[in-house]
Coordinates of C-alpha atoms in Angstrom, one line a residue:
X1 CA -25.2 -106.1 -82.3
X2 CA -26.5 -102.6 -83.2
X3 CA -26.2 -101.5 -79.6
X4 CA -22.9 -103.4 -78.7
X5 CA -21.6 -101.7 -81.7
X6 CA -22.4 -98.3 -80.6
X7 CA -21.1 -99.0 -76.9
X8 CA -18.0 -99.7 -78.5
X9 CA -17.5 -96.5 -80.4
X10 CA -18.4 -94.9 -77.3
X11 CA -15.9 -96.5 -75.9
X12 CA -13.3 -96.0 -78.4
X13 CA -14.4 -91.8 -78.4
X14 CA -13.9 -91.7 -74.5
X15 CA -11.1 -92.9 -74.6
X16 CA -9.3 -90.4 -77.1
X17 CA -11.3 -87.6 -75.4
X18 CA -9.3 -89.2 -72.1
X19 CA -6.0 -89.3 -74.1
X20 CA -6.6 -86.0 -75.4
X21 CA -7.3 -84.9 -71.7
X22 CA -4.0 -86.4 -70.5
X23 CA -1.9 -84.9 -73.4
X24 CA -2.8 -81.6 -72.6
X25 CA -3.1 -81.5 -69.0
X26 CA 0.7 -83.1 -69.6
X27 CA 1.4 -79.4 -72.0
X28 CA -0.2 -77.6 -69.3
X29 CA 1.7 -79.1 -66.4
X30 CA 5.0 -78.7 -68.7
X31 CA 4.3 -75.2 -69.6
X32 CA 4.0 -74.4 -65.9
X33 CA 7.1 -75.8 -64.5
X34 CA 8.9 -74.3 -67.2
X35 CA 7.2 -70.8 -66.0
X36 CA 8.4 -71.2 -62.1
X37 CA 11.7 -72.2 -63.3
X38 CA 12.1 -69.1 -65.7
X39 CA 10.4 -66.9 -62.3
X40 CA 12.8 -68.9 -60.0
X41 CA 15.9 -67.8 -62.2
X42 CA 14.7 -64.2 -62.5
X43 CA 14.1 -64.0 -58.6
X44 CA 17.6 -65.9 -57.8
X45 CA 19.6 -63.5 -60.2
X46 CA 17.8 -60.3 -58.4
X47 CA 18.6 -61.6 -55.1
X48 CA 22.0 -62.3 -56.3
X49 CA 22.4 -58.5 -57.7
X50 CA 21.0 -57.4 -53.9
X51 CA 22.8 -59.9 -51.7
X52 CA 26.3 -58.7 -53.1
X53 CA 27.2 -55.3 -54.3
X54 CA 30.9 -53.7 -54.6
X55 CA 31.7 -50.6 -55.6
X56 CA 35.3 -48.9 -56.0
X57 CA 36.6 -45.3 -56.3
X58 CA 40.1 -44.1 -57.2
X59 CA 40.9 -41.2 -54.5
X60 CA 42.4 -38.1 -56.9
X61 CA 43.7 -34.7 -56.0
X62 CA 45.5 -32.3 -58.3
X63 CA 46.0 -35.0 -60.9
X64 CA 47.6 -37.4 -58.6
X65 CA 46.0 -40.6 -57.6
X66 CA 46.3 -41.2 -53.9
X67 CA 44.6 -44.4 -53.4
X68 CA 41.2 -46.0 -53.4
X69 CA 37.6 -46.2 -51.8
X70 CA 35.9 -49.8 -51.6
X71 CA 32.2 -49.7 -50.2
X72 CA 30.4 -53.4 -50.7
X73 CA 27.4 -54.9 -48.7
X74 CA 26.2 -58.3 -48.5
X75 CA 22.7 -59.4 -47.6
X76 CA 22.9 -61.9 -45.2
X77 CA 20.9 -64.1 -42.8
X78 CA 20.6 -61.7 -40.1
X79 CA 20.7 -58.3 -41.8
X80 CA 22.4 -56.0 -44.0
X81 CA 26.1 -56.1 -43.7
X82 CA 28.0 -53.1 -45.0
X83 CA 32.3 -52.3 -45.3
X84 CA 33.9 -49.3 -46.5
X85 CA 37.9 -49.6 -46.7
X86 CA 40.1 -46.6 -47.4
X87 CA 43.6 -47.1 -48.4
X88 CA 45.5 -43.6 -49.0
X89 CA 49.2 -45.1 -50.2
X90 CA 50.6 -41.9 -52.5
X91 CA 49.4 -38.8 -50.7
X92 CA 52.1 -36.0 -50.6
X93 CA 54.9 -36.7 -48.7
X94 CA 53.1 -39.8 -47.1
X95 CA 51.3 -37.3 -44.3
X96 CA 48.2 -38.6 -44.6
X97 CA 48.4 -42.2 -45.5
X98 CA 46.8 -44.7 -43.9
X99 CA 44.2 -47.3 -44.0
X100 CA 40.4 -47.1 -42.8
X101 CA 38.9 -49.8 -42.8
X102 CA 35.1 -50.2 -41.6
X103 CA 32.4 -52.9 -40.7
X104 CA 28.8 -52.2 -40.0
X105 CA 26.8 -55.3 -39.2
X106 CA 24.2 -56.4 -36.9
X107 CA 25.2 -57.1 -32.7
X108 CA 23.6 -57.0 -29.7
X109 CA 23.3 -54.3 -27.1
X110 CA 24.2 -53.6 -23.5
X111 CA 21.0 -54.4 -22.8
X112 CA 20.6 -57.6 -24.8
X113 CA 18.6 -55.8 -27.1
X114 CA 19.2 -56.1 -31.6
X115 CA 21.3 -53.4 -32.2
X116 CA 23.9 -52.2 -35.5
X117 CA 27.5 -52.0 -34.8
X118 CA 29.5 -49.4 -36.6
X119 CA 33.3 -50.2 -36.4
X120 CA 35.8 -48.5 -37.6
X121 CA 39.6 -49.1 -37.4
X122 CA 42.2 -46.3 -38.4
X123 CA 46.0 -47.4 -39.2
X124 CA 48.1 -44.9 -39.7
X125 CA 52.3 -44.3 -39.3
X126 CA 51.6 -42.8 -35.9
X127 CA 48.6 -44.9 -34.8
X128 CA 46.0 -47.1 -34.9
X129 CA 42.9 -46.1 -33.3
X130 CA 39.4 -48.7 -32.7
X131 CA 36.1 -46.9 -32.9
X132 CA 32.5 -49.1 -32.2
X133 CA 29.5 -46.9 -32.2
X134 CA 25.6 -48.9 -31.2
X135 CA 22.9 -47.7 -33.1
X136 CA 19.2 -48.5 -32.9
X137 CA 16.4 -47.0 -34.9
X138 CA 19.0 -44.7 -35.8
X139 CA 19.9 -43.4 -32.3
X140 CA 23.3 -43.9 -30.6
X141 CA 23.1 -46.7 -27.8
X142 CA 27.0 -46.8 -26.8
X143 CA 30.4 -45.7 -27.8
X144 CA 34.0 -47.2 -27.4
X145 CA 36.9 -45.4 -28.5
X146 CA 40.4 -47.2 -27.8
X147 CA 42.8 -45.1 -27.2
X148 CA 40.5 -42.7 -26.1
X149 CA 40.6 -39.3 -27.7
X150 CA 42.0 -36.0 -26.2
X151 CA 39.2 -33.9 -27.3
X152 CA 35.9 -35.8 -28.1
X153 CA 32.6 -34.4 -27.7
X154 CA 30.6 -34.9 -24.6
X155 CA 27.0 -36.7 -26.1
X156 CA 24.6 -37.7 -23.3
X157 CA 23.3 -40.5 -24.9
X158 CA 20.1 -40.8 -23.0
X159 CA 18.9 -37.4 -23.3
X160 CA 20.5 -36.3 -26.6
X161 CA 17.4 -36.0 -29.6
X162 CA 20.2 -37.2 -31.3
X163 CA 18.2 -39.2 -34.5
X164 CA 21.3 -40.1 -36.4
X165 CA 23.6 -42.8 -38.8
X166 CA 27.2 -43.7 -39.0
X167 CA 29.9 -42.9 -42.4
X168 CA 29.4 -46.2 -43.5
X169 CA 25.7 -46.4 -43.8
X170 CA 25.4 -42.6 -45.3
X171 CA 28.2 -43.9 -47.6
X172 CA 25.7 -46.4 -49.0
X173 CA 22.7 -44.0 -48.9
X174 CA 24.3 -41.7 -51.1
X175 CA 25.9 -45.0 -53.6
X176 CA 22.5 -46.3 -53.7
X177 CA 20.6 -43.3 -54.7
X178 CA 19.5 -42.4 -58.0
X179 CA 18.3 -38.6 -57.0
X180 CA 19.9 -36.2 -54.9
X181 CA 19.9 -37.5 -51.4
X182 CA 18.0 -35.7 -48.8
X183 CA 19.3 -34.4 -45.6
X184 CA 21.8 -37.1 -43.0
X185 CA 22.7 -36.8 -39.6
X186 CA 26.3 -38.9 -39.4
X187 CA 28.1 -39.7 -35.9
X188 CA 31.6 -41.3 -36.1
X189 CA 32.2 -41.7 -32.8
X190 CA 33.5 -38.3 -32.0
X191 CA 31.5 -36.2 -34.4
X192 CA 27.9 -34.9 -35.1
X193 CA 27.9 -34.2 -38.5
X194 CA 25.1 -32.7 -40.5
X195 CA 24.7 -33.4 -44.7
X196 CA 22.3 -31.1 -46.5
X197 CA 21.3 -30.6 -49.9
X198 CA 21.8 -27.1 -51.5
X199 CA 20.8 -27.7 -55.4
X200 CA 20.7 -29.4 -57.9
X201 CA 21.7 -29.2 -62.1
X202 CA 21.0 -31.6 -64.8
X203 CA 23.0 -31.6 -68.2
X204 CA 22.7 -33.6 -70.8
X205 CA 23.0 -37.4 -69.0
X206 CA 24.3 -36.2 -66.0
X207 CA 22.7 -34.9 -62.9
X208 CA 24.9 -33.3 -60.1
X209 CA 23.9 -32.3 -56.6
X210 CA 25.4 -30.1 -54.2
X211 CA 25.6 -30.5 -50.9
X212 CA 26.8 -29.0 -47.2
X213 CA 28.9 -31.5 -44.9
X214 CA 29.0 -29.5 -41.6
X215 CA 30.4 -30.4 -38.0
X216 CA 28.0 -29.0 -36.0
X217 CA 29.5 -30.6 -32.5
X218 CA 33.3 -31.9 -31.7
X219 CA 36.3 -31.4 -33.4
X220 CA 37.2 -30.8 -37.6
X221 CA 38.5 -33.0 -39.6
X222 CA 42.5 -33.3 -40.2
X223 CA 44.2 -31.5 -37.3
X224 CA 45.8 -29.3 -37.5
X225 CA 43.0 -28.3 -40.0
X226 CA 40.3 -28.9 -37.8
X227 CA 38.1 -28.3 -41.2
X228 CA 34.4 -28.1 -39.9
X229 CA 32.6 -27.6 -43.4
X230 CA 32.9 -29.2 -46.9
X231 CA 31.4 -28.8 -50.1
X232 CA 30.4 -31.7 -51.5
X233 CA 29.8 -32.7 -54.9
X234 CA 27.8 -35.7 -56.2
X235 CA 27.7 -36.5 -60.2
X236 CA 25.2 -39.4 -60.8
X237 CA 24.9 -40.6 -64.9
X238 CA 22.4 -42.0 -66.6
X239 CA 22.7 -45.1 -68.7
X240 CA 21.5 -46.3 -71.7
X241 CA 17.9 -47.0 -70.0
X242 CA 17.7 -44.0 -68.1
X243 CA 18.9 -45.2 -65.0
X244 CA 20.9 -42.9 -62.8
X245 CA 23.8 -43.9 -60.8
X246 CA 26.5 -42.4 -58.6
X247 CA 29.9 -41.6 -60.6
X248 CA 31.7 -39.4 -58.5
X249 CA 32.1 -37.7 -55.2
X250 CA 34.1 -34.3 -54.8
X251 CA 35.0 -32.9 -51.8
X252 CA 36.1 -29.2 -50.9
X253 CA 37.7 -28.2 -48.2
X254 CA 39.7 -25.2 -47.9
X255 CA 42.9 -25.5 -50.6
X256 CA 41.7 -29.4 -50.7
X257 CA 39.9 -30.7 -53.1
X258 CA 39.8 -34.1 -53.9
X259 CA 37.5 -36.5 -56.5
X260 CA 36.3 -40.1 -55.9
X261 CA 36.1 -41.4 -59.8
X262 CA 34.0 -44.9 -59.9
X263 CA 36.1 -47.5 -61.0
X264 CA 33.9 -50.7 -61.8

């Protein structure tokens, strides 16, 4: 009796110790899912915040507002795709309106080969002109231009050390940084352009770097202009937790100076 008694309690003991067991390992496997789902959450919101991003900038000169800059990329399946749209509707006396609107997104080469398509299309009152530029590891691979222009620059694309990116993509380098950007080599398609940094000042929660935009082959910008260096300007604040981002872009050329103010 003395033995079956004590098998019993034993009994009785395991089993608590088993219920115990079960109760926690239940906390435990509770406590875990509820960990991934709180990681889950925190990586989907991040992608989300990378996968989409628009900016806009109101275009100013001389107190006068003529239109607005819209840069936004999208992370997709197959890469990064990028678009930068300027719409000038109120500059003076209409002589420069027009709409720019460009794509740069992943394609295929000549050769068959993964490549990044720049292209651009310009509508303006006189015409519209189509621009696709192939880059790879940051070197040109082709260009189309339709209607052709008059005077573009002669690039031998095989033997050029041309190392180089497109507006759009040096758009986004300079949007995404939260220092002053190092040097870019830009081609549009008719253009070698060359961005350098010149210096640097930080006030209070604002740091502002200075730059040289130069055309170092083909024509200027904005015959009958033909401007072939601009100063440029970029203002990046800093928020509450000491994150710096870009606020605005000035541009000097000549008598022209015009401000892109961030408007989101």
């Amino acid at each position: 009796m003395i033995a079956g008694k004590s098998n019993t309690l034993r009994c009785h003991v395991d089993t608590k110790r088993s219920d115990r067991a079960m109760g926690h390992n239940h906390m435990m496997s509770r406590l875990t899912h509820v960990i991934l789902t709180i990681q889950t959450l925190t990586m989907l919101s991040h992608a989300q915040a990378v996968m989409a991003e628009t900016q806009l900038f109101d275009v100013h000169m001389m107190g006068r507002t003529l239109g607005q800059v819209t840069y936004s990329r999208t992370q997709k399946d197959h890469g990064l795709h990028s678009t930068l749209t300027a719409r000038l509707n109120n500059t003076p006396m209409g002589v420069f309106d027009g709409v720019f609107i460009g794509v740069r997104q992943p394609s295929t080469g000549p050769d068959g080969r993964q490549a990044y398509e720049y292209r651009v299309s310009n509508v303006s009152p006189k015409r519209t002109r189509k621009v696709s530029v192939l880059f790879r590891n940051e070197r040109v691979v082709q260009t189309r231009v339709t209607p052709p222009y008059k005077n573009a620059m002669a690039l031998d694309l095989e033997n050029a050390p041309l190392i180089a990116t497109d507006m759009i993509d040096a758009f986004g380098a300079v949007s995404a940084q939260t220092q002053c950007p190092g040097s870019l080599r830009i081609y549009d398609g008719r253009r070698l352009i060359r961005v350098s940094p010149k210096s640097s000042i930080v006030q209070s929660k604002q740091l502002t770097c200075l730059m040289t935009y130069k055309v170092i082959k083909g024509p200027g910008h904005l015959h009958p202009f033909n401007f072939r260096s601009v100063g440029v300007s970029l203002t990046y604040k800093t928020d509450a937790l000491g994150r710096n981002a870009l606020d605005q872009i000035d541009l000097n050329a000549g008598v022209f100076n015009i401000s892109l103010l961030q408007n989101n």
